[in-house]
mmCIF file of C-alpha atoms in Angstrom:
data_model
loop_
_atom_site.group_PDB
_atom_site.id
_atom_site.type_symbol
_atom_site.label_atom_id
_atom_site.label_comp_id
_atom_site.label_asym_id
_atom_site.label_seq_id
_atom_site.Cartn_x
_atom_site.Cartn_y
_atom_site.Cartn_z
ATOM 1 C CA UNK A 1 105.842 59.739 18.185
ATOM 2 C CA UNK A 2 108.922 59.096 16.060
ATOM 3 C CA UNK A 3 110.857 61.843 14.375
ATOM 4 C CA UNK A 4 111.466 61.776 10.636
ATOM 5 C CA UNK A 5 114.985 62.334 9.385
ATOM 6 C CA UNK A 6 114.769 63.562 5.808
ATOM 7 C CA UNK A 7 117.904 63.139 3.742
ATOM 8 C CA UNK A 8 119.102 64.629 0.476
ATOM 9 C CA UNK A 9 122.011 62.340 -0.443
ATOM 10 C CA UNK A 10 124.906 63.039 -2.797
ATOM 11 C CA UNK A 11 128.072 61.101 -3.588
ATOM 12 C CA UNK A 12 130.249 62.941 -1.099
ATOM 13 C CA UNK A 13 127.738 64.517 1.270
ATOM 14 C CA UNK A 14 124.281 64.125 2.753
ATOM 15 C CA UNK A 15 122.071 66.867 4.127
ATOM 16 C CA UNK A 16 119.563 65.884 6.785
ATOM 17 C CA UNK A 17 116.702 67.576 8.557
ATOM 18 C CA UNK A 18 114.942 66.131 11.580
ATOM 19 C CA UNK A 19 111.258 67.020 11.960
ATOM 20 C CA UNK A 20 108.611 66.142 14.535
ATOM 21 C CA UNK A 21 105.058 64.882 13.899
ATOM 22 C CA UNK A 22 103.883 68.465 13.252
ATOM 23 C CA UNK A 23 106.497 69.035 10.554
ATOM 24 C CA UNK A 24 108.543 71.420 12.678
ATOM 25 C CA UNK A 25 112.308 71.271 12.254
ATOM 26 C CA UNK A 26 114.202 70.029 15.290
ATOM 27 C CA UNK A 27 117.717 70.017 13.869
ATOM 28 C CA UNK A 28 119.561 69.869 10.561
ATOM 29 C CA UNK A 29 123.052 69.337 9.250
ATOM 30 C CA UNK A 30 125.309 68.450 6.368
ATOM 31 C CA UNK A 31 127.647 65.486 6.690
ATOM 32 C CA UNK A 32 130.241 63.755 4.578
ATOM 33 C CA UNK A 33 129.593 60.219 3.379
ATOM 34 C CA UNK A 34 133.018 59.035 4.473
ATOM 35 C CA UNK A 35 133.344 57.009 7.693
ATOM 36 C CA UNK A 36 133.699 60.040 9.961
ATOM 37 C CA UNK A 37 130.865 62.021 8.403
ATOM 38 C CA UNK A 38 128.576 59.002 8.339
ATOM 39 C CA UNK A 39 129.314 58.262 12.009
ATOM 40 C CA UNK A 40 128.532 61.886 12.935
ATOM 41 C CA UNK A 41 125.278 61.779 10.955
ATOM 42 C CA UNK A 42 124.264 58.485 12.557
ATOM 43 C CA UNK A 43 125.042 59.883 16.016
ATOM 44 C CA UNK A 44 122.884 62.934 15.258
ATOM 45 C CA UNK A 45 119.986 60.684 14.271
ATOM 46 C CA UNK A 46 120.434 58.368 17.227
ATOM 47 C CA UNK A 47 119.904 61.226 19.652
ATOM 48 C CA UNK A 48 116.214 60.462 19.060
ATOM 49 C CA UNK A 49 115.014 57.123 20.393
ATOM 50 C CA UNK A 50 112.152 56.757 17.906
ATOM 51 C CA UNK A 51 113.266 57.678 14.415
ATOM 52 C CA UNK A 52 112.703 56.852 10.782
ATOM 53 C CA UNK A 53 115.135 57.832 8.047
ATOM 54 C CA UNK A 54 113.581 59.051 4.797
ATOM 55 C CA UNK A 55 116.117 58.909 1.966
ATOM 56 C CA UNK A 56 115.474 60.414 -1.444
ATOM 57 C CA UNK A 57 116.237 58.126 -4.367
ATOM 58 C CA UNK A 58 117.135 54.814 -2.725
ATOM 59 C CA UNK A 59 117.402 53.258 -6.187
ATOM 60 C CA UNK A 60 119.816 55.956 -7.331
ATOM 61 C CA UNK A 61 122.383 58.100 -5.591
ATOM 62 C CA UNK A 62 120.834 57.398 -2.171
ATOM 63 C CA UNK A 63 121.247 53.625 -2.433
ATOM 64 C CA UNK A 64 124.675 53.389 -0.843
ATOM 65 C CA UNK A 65 123.862 55.432 2.241
ATOM 66 C CA UNK A 66 120.419 53.827 2.629
ATOM 67 C CA UNK A 67 121.958 50.365 2.767
ATOM 68 C CA UNK A 68 124.571 51.540 5.248
ATOM 69 C CA UNK A 69 121.722 52.730 7.487
ATOM 70 C CA UNK A 70 119.888 49.413 7.114
ATOM 71 C CA UNK A 71 123.083 47.522 7.915
ATOM 72 C CA UNK A 72 123.312 49.581 11.118
ATOM 73 C CA UNK A 73 119.767 48.598 12.132
ATOM 74 C CA UNK A 74 117.962 51.806 11.149
ATOM 75 C CA UNK A 75 114.457 52.041 9.676
ATOM 76 C CA UNK A 76 114.644 53.555 6.173
ATOM 77 C CA UNK A 77 111.893 54.771 3.850
ATOM 78 C CA UNK A 78 112.430 55.327 0.121
ATOM 79 C CA UNK A 79 111.125 58.744 -0.962
ATOM 80 C CA UNK A 80 110.774 59.070 -4.752
ATOM 81 C CA UNK A 81 112.446 62.197 -6.128
ATOM 82 C CA UNK A 82 109.266 63.189 -7.988
ATOM 83 C CA UNK A 83 107.290 63.413 -4.751
ATOM 84 C CA UNK A 84 109.869 65.513 -2.973
ATOM 85 C CA UNK A 85 110.149 67.780 -6.031
ATOM 86 C CA UNK A 86 106.390 68.399 -5.938
ATOM 87 C CA UNK A 87 106.515 69.249 -2.245
ATOM 88 C CA UNK A 88 109.467 71.565 -2.841
ATOM 89 C CA UNK A 89 107.675 73.457 -5.646
ATOM 90 C CA UNK A 90 104.399 73.799 -3.758
ATOM 91 C CA UNK A 91 106.063 74.523 -0.425
ATOM 92 C CA UNK A 92 108.479 77.213 -1.577
ATOM 93 C CA UNK A 93 106.503 78.660 -4.473
ATOM 94 C CA UNK A 94 109.403 78.050 -6.831
ATOM 95 C CA UNK A 95 111.496 75.140 -7.993
ATOM 96 C CA UNK A 96 114.788 76.336 -6.516
ATOM 97 C CA UNK A 97 116.869 73.448 -5.297
ATOM 98 C CA UNK A 98 119.120 73.695 -2.282
ATOM 99 C CA UNK A 99 120.206 70.782 -0.146
ATOM 100 C CA UNK A 100 118.449 71.980 3.050
ATOM 101 C CA UNK A 101 115.208 72.621 1.139
ATOM 102 C CA UNK A 102 115.452 69.169 -0.458
ATOM 103 C CA UNK A 103 116.030 67.477 2.908
ATOM 104 C CA UNK A 104 113.013 69.309 4.333
ATOM 105 C CA UNK A 105 110.873 68.256 1.352
ATOM 106 C CA UNK A 106 111.935 64.621 1.756
ATOM 107 C CA UNK A 107 111.039 64.688 5.454
ATOM 108 C CA UNK A 108 107.621 66.231 4.740
ATOM 109 C CA UNK A 109 106.847 63.607 2.086
ATOM 110 C CA UNK A 110 107.682 60.864 4.592
ATOM 111 C CA UNK A 111 105.493 62.517 7.212
ATOM 112 C CA UNK A 112 102.467 62.940 4.937
ATOM 113 C CA UNK A 113 102.665 59.861 2.667
ATOM 114 C CA UNK A 114 101.486 56.642 4.342
ATOM 115 C CA UNK A 115 102.544 53.982 1.824
ATOM 116 C CA UNK A 116 106.204 54.681 1.160
ATOM 117 C CA UNK A 117 108.409 51.646 0.612
ATOM 118 C CA UNK A 118 110.291 50.605 3.728
ATOM 119 C CA UNK A 119 113.644 49.131 2.766
ATOM 120 C CA UNK A 120 114.579 45.722 4.076
ATOM 121 C CA UNK A 121 117.954 44.095 4.358
ATOM 122 C CA UNK A 122 118.479 41.632 1.522
ATOM 123 C CA UNK A 123 119.638 38.326 3.071
ATOM 124 C CA UNK A 124 122.250 37.883 0.344
ATOM 125 C CA UNK A 125 123.658 41.344 1.065
ATOM 126 C CA UNK A 126 123.788 40.530 4.780
ATOM 127 C CA UNK A 127 125.846 37.420 4.020
ATOM 128 C CA UNK A 128 128.121 39.405 1.708
ATOM 129 C CA UNK A 129 128.564 42.021 4.436
ATOM 130 C CA UNK A 130 129.522 39.303 6.907
ATOM 131 C CA UNK A 131 132.069 37.902 4.443
ATOM 132 C CA UNK A 132 133.559 41.342 3.853
ATOM 133 C CA UNK A 133 133.786 41.963 7.603
ATOM 134 C CA UNK A 134 135.467 38.574 8.106
ATOM 135 C CA UNK A 135 137.868 39.227 5.240
ATOM 136 C CA UNK A 136 138.823 42.584 6.778
ATOM 137 C CA UNK A 137 139.311 40.932 10.159
ATOM 138 C CA UNK A 138 141.525 38.214 8.678
ATOM 139 C CA UNK A 139 143.494 40.784 6.694
ATOM 140 C CA UNK A 140 144.220 42.765 9.852
ATOM 141 C CA UNK A 141 145.175 39.592 11.739
ATOM 142 C CA UNK A 142 147.450 38.524 8.886
ATOM 143 C CA UNK A 143 149.169 41.906 8.854
ATOM 144 C CA UNK A 144 149.645 41.853 12.628
ATOM 145 C CA UNK A 145 150.976 38.308 12.556
ATOM 146 C CA UNK A 146 153.241 38.870 9.550
ATOM 147 C CA UNK A 147 154.806 41.985 11.066
ATOM 148 C CA UNK A 148 155.236 40.405 14.496
ATOM 149 C CA UNK A 149 158.893 39.739 15.265
ATOM 150 C CA UNK A 150 159.961 36.774 17.323
ATOM 151 C CA UNK A 151 158.625 33.232 17.591
ATOM 152 C CA UNK A 152 155.040 32.661 16.557
ATOM 153 C CA UNK A 153 152.642 30.591 18.571
ATOM 154 C CA UNK A 154 150.743 27.676 17.062
ATOM 155 C CA UNK A 155 147.587 29.800 17.176
ATOM 156 C CA UNK A 156 149.267 32.593 15.226
ATOM 157 C CA UNK A 157 150.564 30.193 12.575
ATOM 158 C CA UNK A 158 147.098 28.629 12.155
ATOM 159 C CA UNK A 159 145.463 32.053 11.976
ATOM 160 C CA UNK A 160 147.994 33.162 9.369
ATOM 161 C CA UNK A 161 147.335 30.006 7.297
ATOM 162 C CA UNK A 162 143.564 30.576 7.511
ATOM 163 C CA UNK A 163 143.942 34.222 6.524
ATOM 164 C CA UNK A 164 146.162 33.352 3.554
ATOM 165 C CA UNK A 165 143.765 30.642 2.415
ATOM 166 C CA UNK A 166 140.712 32.914 2.750
ATOM 167 C CA UNK A 167 142.330 35.960 1.129
ATOM 168 C CA UNK A 168 143.676 33.961 -1.822
ATOM 169 C CA UNK A 169 140.372 32.168 -2.470
ATOM 170 C CA UNK A 170 138.324 33.701 -5.299
ATOM 171 C CA UNK A 171 134.587 34.043 -4.559
#
């Protein structure tokens, strides 16, 4: 049975809680949304072979991190904030919001709600991601080639020309 990773996302941080099929917490943590924090969070989730990420507000503040997860091949469910708020109120007896309580509420909603929207990678976004990755690769190659001292090979000159052409072209 897969675990559910409930997430309460913010601009600079994301709090997660991993629960099993009975709703019992396995682990939890708070991570930054920068590259290092995201990589640590992803590694925490990937400790479990069968997993589903449940992200609160995939059309709002959770959009960016949800699409990063999708890009990395993860299964992501969109949990509406209203549902997790109801679970939080009924589960705690009050409406107090803390990040760990929110992450737990999101995970419980995903566990108990069968028809949540599963996010899919938009083909146009996949193509844009590929272009951005290629642009980054060409930028690095251009920098390495431009800072290289000594004679350049034919390959290096052609790569530099391609990088200049690609980086100067407006999409």
